[in-house]
mmCIF file of C-alpha atoms in Angstrom:
data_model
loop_
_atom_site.group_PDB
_atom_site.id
_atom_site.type_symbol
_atom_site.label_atom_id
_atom_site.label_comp_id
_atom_site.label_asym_id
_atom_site.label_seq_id
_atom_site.Cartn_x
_atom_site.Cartn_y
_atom_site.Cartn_z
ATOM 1 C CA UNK A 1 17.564 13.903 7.774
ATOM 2 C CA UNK A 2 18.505 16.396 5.076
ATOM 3 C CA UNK A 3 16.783 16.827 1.969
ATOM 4 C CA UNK A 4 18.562 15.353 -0.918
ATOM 5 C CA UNK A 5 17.015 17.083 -4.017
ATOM 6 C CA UNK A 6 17.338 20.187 -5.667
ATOM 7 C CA UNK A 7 13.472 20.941 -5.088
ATOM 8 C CA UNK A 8 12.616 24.174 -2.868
ATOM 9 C CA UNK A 9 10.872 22.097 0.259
ATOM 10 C CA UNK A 10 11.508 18.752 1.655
ATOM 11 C CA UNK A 11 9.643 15.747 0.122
ATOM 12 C CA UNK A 12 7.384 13.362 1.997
ATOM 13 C CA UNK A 13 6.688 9.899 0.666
ATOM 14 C CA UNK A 14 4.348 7.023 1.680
ATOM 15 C CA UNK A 15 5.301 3.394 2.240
ATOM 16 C CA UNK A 16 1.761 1.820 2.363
ATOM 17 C CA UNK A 17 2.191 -1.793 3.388
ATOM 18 C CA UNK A 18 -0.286 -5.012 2.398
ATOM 19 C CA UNK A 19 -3.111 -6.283 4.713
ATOM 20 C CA UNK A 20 -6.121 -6.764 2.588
ATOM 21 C CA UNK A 21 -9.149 -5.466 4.000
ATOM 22 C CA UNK A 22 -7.059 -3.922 6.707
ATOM 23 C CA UNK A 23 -5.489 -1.964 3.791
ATOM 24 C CA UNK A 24 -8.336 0.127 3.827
ATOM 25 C CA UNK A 25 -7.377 1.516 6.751
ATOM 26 C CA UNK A 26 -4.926 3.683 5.105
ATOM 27 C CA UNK A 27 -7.554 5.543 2.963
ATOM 28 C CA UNK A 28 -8.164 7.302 6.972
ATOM 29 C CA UNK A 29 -4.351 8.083 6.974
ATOM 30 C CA UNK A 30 -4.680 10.124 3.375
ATOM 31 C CA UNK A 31 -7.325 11.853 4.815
ATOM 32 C CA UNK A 32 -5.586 12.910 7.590
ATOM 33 C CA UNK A 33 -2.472 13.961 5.812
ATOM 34 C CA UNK A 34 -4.745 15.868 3.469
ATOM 35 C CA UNK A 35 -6.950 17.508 5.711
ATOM 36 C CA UNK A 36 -3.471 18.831 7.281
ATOM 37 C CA UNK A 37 -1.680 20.373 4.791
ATOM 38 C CA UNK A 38 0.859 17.493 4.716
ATOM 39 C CA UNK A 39 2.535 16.935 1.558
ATOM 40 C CA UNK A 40 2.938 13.670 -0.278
ATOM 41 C CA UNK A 41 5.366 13.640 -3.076
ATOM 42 C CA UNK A 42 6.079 10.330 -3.436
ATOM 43 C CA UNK A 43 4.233 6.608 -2.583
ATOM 44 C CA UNK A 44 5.138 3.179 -2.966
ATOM 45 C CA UNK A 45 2.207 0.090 -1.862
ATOM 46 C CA UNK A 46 2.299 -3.567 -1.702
ATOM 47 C CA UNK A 47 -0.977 -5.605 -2.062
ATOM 48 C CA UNK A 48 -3.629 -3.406 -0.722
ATOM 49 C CA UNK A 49 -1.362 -0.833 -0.166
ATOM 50 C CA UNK A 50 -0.510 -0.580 -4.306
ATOM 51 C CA UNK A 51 -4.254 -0.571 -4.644
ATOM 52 C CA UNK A 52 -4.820 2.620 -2.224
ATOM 53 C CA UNK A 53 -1.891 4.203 -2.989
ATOM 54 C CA UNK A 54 -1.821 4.032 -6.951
ATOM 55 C CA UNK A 55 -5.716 5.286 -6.520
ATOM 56 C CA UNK A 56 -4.495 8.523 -4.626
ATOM 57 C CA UNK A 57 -1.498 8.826 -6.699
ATOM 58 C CA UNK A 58 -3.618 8.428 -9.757
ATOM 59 C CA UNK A 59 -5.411 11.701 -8.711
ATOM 60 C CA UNK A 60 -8.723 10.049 -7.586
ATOM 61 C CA UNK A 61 -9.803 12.139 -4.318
ATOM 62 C CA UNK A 62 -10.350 10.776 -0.757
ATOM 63 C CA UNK A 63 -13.900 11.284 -0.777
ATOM 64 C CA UNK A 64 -14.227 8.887 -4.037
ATOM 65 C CA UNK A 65 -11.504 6.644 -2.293
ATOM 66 C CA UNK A 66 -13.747 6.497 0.561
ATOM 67 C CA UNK A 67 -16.466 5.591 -1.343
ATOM 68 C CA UNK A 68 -14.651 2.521 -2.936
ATOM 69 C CA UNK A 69 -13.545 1.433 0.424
ATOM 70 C CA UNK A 70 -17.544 1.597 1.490
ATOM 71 C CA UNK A 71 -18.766 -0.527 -1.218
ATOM 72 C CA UNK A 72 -15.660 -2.706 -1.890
ATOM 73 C CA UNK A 73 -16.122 -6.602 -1.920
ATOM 74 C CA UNK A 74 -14.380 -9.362 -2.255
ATOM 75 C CA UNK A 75 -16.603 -10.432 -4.939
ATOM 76 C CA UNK A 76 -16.157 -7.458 -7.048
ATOM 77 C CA UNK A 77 -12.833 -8.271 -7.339
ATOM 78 C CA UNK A 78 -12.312 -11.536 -8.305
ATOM 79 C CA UNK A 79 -14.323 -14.428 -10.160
ATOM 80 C CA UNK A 80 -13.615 -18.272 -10.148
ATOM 81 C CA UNK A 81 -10.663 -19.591 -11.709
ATOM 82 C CA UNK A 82 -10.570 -22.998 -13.784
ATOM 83 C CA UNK A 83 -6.610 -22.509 -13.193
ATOM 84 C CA UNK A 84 -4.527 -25.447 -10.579
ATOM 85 C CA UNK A 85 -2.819 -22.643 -9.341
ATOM 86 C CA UNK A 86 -5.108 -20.514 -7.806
ATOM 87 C CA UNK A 87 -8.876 -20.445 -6.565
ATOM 88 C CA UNK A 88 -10.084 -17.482 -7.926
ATOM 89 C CA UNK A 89 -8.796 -14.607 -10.693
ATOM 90 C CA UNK A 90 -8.363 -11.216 -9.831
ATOM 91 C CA UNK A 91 -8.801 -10.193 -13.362
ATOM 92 C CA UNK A 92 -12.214 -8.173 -12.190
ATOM 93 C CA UNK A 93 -9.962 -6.000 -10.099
ATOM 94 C CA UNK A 94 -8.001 -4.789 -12.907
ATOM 95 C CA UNK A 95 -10.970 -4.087 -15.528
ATOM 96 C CA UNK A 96 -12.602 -1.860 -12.541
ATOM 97 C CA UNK A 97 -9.446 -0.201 -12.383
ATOM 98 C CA UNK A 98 -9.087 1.269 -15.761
ATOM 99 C CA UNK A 99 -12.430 2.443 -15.587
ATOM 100 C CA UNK A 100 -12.371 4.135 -12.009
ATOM 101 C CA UNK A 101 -8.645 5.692 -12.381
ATOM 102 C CA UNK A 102 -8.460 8.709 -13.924
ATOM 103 C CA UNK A 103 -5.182 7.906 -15.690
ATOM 104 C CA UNK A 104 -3.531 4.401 -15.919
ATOM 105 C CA UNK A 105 0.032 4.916 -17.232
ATOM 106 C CA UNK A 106 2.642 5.328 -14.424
ATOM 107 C CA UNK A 107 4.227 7.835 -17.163
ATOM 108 C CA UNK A 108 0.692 9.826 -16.246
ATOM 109 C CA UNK A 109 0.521 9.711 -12.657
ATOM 110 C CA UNK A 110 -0.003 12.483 -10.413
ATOM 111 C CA UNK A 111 2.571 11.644 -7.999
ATOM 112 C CA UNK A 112 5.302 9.084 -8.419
ATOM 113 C CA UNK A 113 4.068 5.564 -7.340
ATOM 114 C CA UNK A 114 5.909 2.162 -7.211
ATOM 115 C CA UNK A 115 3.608 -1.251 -6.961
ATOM 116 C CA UNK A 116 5.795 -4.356 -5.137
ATOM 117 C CA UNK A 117 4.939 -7.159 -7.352
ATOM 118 C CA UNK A 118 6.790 -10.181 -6.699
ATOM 119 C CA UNK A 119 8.349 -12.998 -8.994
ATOM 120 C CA UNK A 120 6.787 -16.203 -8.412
ATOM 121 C CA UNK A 121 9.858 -18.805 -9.959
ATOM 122 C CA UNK A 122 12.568 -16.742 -8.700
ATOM 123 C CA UNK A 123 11.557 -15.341 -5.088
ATOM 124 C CA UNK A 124 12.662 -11.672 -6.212
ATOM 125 C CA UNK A 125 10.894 -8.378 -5.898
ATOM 126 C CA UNK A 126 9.869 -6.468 -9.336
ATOM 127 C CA UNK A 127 9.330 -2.755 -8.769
ATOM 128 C CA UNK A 128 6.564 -1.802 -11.094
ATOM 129 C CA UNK A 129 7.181 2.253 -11.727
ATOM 130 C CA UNK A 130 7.891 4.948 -14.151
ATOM 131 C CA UNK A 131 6.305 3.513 -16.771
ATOM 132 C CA UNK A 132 3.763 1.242 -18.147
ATOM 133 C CA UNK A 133 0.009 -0.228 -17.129
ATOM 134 C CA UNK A 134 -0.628 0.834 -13.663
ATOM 135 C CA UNK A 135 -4.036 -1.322 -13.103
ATOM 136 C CA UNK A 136 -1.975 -4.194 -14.294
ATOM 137 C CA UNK A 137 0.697 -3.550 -11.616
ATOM 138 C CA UNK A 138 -1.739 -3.180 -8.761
ATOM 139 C CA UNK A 139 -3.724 -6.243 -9.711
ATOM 140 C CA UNK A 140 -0.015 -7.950 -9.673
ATOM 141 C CA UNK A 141 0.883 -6.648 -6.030
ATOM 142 C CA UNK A 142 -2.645 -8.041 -4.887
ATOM 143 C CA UNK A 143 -2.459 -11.169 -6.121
ATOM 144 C CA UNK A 144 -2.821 -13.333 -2.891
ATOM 145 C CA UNK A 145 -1.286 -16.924 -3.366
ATOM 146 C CA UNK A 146 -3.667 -19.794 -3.397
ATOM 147 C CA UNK A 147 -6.421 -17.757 -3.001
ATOM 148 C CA UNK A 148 -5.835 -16.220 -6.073
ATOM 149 C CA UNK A 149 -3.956 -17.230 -9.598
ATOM 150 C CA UNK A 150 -0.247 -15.781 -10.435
ATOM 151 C CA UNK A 151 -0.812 -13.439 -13.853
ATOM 152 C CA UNK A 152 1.640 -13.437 -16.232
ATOM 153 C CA UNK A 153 3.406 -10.281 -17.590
ATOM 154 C CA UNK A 154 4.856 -9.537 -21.089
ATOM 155 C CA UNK A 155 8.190 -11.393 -20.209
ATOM 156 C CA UNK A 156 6.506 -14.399 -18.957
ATOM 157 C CA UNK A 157 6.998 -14.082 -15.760
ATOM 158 C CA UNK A 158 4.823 -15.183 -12.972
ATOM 159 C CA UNK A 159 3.878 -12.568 -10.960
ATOM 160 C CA UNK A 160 2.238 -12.614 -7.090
ATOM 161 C CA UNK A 161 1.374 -10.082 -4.340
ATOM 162 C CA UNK A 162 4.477 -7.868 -3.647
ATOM 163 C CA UNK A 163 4.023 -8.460 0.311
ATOM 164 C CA UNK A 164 5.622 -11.538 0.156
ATOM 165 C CA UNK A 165 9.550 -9.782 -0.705
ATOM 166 C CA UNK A 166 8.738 -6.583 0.344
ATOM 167 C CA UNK A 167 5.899 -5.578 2.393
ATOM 168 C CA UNK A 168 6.818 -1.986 4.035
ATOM 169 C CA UNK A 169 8.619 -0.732 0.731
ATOM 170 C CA UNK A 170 11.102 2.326 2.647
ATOM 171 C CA UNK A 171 13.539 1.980 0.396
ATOM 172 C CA UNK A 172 11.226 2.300 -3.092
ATOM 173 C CA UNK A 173 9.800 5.254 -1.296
ATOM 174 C CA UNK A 174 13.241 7.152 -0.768
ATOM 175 C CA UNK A 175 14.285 5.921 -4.488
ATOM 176 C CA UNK A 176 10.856 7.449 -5.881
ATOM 177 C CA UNK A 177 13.014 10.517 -4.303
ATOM 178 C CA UNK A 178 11.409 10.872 -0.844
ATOM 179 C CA UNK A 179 13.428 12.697 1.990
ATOM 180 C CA UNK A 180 11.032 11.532 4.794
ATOM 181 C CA UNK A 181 9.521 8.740 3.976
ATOM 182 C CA UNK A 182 5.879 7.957 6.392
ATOM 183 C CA UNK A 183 5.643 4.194 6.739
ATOM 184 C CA UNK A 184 1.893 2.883 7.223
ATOM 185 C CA UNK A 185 1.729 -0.969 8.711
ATOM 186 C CA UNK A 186 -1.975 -2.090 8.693
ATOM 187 C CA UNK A 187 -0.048 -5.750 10.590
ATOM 188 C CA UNK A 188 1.573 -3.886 13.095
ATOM 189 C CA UNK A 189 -1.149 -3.951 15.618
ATOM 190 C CA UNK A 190 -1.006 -8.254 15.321
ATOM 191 C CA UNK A 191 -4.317 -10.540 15.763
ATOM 192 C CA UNK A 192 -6.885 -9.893 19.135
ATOM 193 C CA UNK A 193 -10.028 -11.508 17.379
ATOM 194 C CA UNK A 194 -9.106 -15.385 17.988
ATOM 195 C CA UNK A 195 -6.304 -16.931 19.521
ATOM 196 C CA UNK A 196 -5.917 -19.901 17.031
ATOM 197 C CA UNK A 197 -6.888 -20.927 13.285
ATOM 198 C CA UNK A 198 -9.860 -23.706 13.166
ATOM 199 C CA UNK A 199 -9.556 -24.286 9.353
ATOM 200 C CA UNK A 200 -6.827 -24.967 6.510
ATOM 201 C CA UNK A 201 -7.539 -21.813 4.899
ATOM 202 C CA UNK A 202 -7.250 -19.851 8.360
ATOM 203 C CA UNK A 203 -3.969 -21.060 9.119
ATOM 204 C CA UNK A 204 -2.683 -20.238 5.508
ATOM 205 C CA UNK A 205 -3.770 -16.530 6.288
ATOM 206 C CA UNK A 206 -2.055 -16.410 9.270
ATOM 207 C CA UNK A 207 1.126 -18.088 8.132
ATOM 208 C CA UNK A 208 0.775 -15.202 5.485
ATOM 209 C CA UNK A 209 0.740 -12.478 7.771
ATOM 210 C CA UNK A 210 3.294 -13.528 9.531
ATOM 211 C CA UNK A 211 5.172 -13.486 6.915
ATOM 212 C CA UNK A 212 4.087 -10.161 5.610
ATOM 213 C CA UNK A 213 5.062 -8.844 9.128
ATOM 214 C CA UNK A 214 8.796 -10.150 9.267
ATOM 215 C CA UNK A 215 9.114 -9.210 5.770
ATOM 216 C CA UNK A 216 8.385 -5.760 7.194
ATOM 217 C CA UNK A 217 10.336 -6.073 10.223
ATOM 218 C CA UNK A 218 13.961 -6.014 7.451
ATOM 219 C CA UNK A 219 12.758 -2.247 6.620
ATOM 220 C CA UNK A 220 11.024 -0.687 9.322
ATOM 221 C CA UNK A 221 13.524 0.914 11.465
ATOM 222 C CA UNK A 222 14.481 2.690 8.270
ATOM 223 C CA UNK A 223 11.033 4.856 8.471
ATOM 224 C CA UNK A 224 11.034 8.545 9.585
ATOM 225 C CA UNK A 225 7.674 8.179 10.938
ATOM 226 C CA UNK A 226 5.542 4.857 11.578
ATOM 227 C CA UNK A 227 1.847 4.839 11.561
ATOM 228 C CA UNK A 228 -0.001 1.600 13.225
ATOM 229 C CA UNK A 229 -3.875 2.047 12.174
ATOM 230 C CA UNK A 230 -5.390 0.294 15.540
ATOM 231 C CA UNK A 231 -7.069 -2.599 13.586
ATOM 232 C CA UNK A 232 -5.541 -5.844 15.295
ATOM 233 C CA UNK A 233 -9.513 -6.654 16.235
ATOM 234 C CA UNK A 234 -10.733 -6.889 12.710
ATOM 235 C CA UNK A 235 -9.864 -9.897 10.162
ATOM 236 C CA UNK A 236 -8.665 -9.197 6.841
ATOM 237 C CA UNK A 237 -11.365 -10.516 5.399
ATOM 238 C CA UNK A 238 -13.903 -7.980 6.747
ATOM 239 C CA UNK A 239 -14.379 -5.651 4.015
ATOM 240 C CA UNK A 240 -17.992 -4.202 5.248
ATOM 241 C CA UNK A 241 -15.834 -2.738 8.238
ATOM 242 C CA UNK A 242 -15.086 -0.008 5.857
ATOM 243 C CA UNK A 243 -15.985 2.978 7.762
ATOM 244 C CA UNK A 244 -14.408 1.482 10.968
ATOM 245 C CA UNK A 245 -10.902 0.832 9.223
ATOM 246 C CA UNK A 246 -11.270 4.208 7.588
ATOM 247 C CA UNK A 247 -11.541 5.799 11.266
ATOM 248 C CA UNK A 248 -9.061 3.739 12.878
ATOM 249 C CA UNK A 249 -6.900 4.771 10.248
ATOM 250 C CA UNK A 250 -7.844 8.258 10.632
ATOM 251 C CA UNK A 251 -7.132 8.560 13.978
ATOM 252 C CA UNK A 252 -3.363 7.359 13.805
ATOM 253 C CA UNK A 253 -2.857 9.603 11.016
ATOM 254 C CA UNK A 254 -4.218 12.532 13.358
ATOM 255 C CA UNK A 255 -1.947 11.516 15.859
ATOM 256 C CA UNK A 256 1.068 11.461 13.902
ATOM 257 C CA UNK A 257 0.866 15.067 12.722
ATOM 258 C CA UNK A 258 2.754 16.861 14.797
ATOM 259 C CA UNK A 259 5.739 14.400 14.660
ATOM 260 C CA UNK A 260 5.393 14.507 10.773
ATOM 261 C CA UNK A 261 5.758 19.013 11.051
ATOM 262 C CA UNK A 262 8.626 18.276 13.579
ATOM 263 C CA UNK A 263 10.474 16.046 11.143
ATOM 264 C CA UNK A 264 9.517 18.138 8.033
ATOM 265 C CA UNK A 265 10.665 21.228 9.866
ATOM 266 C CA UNK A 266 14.097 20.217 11.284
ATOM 267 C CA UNK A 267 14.937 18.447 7.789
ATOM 268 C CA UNK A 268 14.031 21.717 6.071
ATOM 269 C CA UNK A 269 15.901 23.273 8.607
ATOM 270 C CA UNK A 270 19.402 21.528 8.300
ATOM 271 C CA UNK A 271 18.849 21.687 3.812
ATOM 272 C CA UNK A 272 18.703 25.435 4.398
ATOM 273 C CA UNK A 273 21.807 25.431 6.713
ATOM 274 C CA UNK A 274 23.633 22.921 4.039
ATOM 275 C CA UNK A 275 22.348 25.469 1.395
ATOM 276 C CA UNK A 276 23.800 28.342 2.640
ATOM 277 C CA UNK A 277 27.177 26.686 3.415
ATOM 278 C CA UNK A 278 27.040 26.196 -0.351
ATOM 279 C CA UNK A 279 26.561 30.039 -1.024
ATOM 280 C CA UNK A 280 29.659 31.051 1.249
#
């Protein structure tokens, strides 16, 4: 695919998808894509993937990313709710936010992030970007329904995780002005630790996954490049897996390089060709 912009070099983006505790998974990916020279220009997230993503994008380093992902609980992030409409509030998530990122306006982000938030009364996708609170926006994309209460924006709107419109976000990615866009699915790899739910709560995660993964399914062929961290054996709930998602996630990233330099390479390849064409 040829580059589109005026920029000297091709530009890589990231399309992070949701999974919860799975999402930590892609904190291994970064590291991978760091640790080999890969550029990342661009990154849109939904649910856990908005929380990872607008962390890296926010300039906090893997090492400190890692170090969330090691101590990160449930608990941390959310406290009981009084509300009908939700269990518990994520509101905790959001005040550790603006004290852990080292900026929180999109207008001062390092590199250009997009948080899928989603609409609650009319079913549509809201693309949080550009400008305004990021920590808001990520608590918005993460906001599980049922487990957790819808927030309410500026426009009184009722706003819930972004998975549930758009889970793999390809499209953000190439309109944050991505020319190879890296999709990440943490659902890819399905469900190999039991074989059917045994509570209320249990089937309402699966039923949510499985939406999550056809919601993906609409975008996915549009990637450049698909990771699929290896974590189909651990529940989304396992947080204290950290260093096991991180590696899992790792490991696909390291696989994936040389596929990444291919694409990079032949796209850079056909924008010189189209460049000189231009000269003549």
């Amino acid at each position: 695919m040829a580059a589109t912009n005026k920029s000297d070099r091709v530009r890589v983006g990231l399309a992070l998808s949701g999974g919860a505790a799975r999402g930590i998974a892609h904190v291994g990916v970064l590291r991978a894509l760091v640790e080999n020279d890969i550029p990342i220009d661009a990154i849109a997230g939904a649910s856990a993937g908005a929380l990872i993503g607008g962390c890296f994008a926010a300039g906090v380093p893997i090492e400190r990313l890692e170090e969330m992902a090691a101590t990160f609980r449930w608990r941390h992030t959310q406290r009981f709710s009084f509300s009908r409409l939700g269990l518990q509030s994520n509101a905790p998530m959001e005040k550790f936010l603006r004290t852990f990122l080292p900026v929180t306006r999109f207008e001062d982000l390092k590199i250009p992030f997009a948080a899928m938030v989603t609409d609650l009364r009319k079913s549509e996708l809201i693309v949080k970007r550009d400008r305004g609170d990021v920590p808001f926006a990520i608590r918005a994309s993460c906001c599980i329904p049922f487990v957790m209460m819808p927030i309410e924006d500026d426009e009184g709107r009722l706003l819930i995780d972004g998975g549930i419109v758009q889970n793999l976000p390809i499209g953000q990615t190439r309109a944050l002005g991505a020319d190879i866009v890296i999709a990440v699915d943490v659902n890819l790899d399905g469900v190999r630790f039991f074989e059917r739910p045994r509570t209320a709560l249990g089937v309402l995660a699966q039923t949510f996954i499985a939406v999550e993964r056809i919601v993906s399914n609409q975008e996915r062929a549009d990637a450049d490049i698909q990771i699929v961290p290896k974590v189909g054996h651990i529940r989304w709930d396992q947080t204290r897996r950290a260093k096991e998602l991180i590696e899992c996630g790792y490991q696909a990233g390291l696989a994936a390089i040389e596929e990444i330099k291919s694409v990079i390479d032949k796209a850079a390849s056909i924008d010189d060709r189209v460049r000189e064409s231009v000269v003549v």
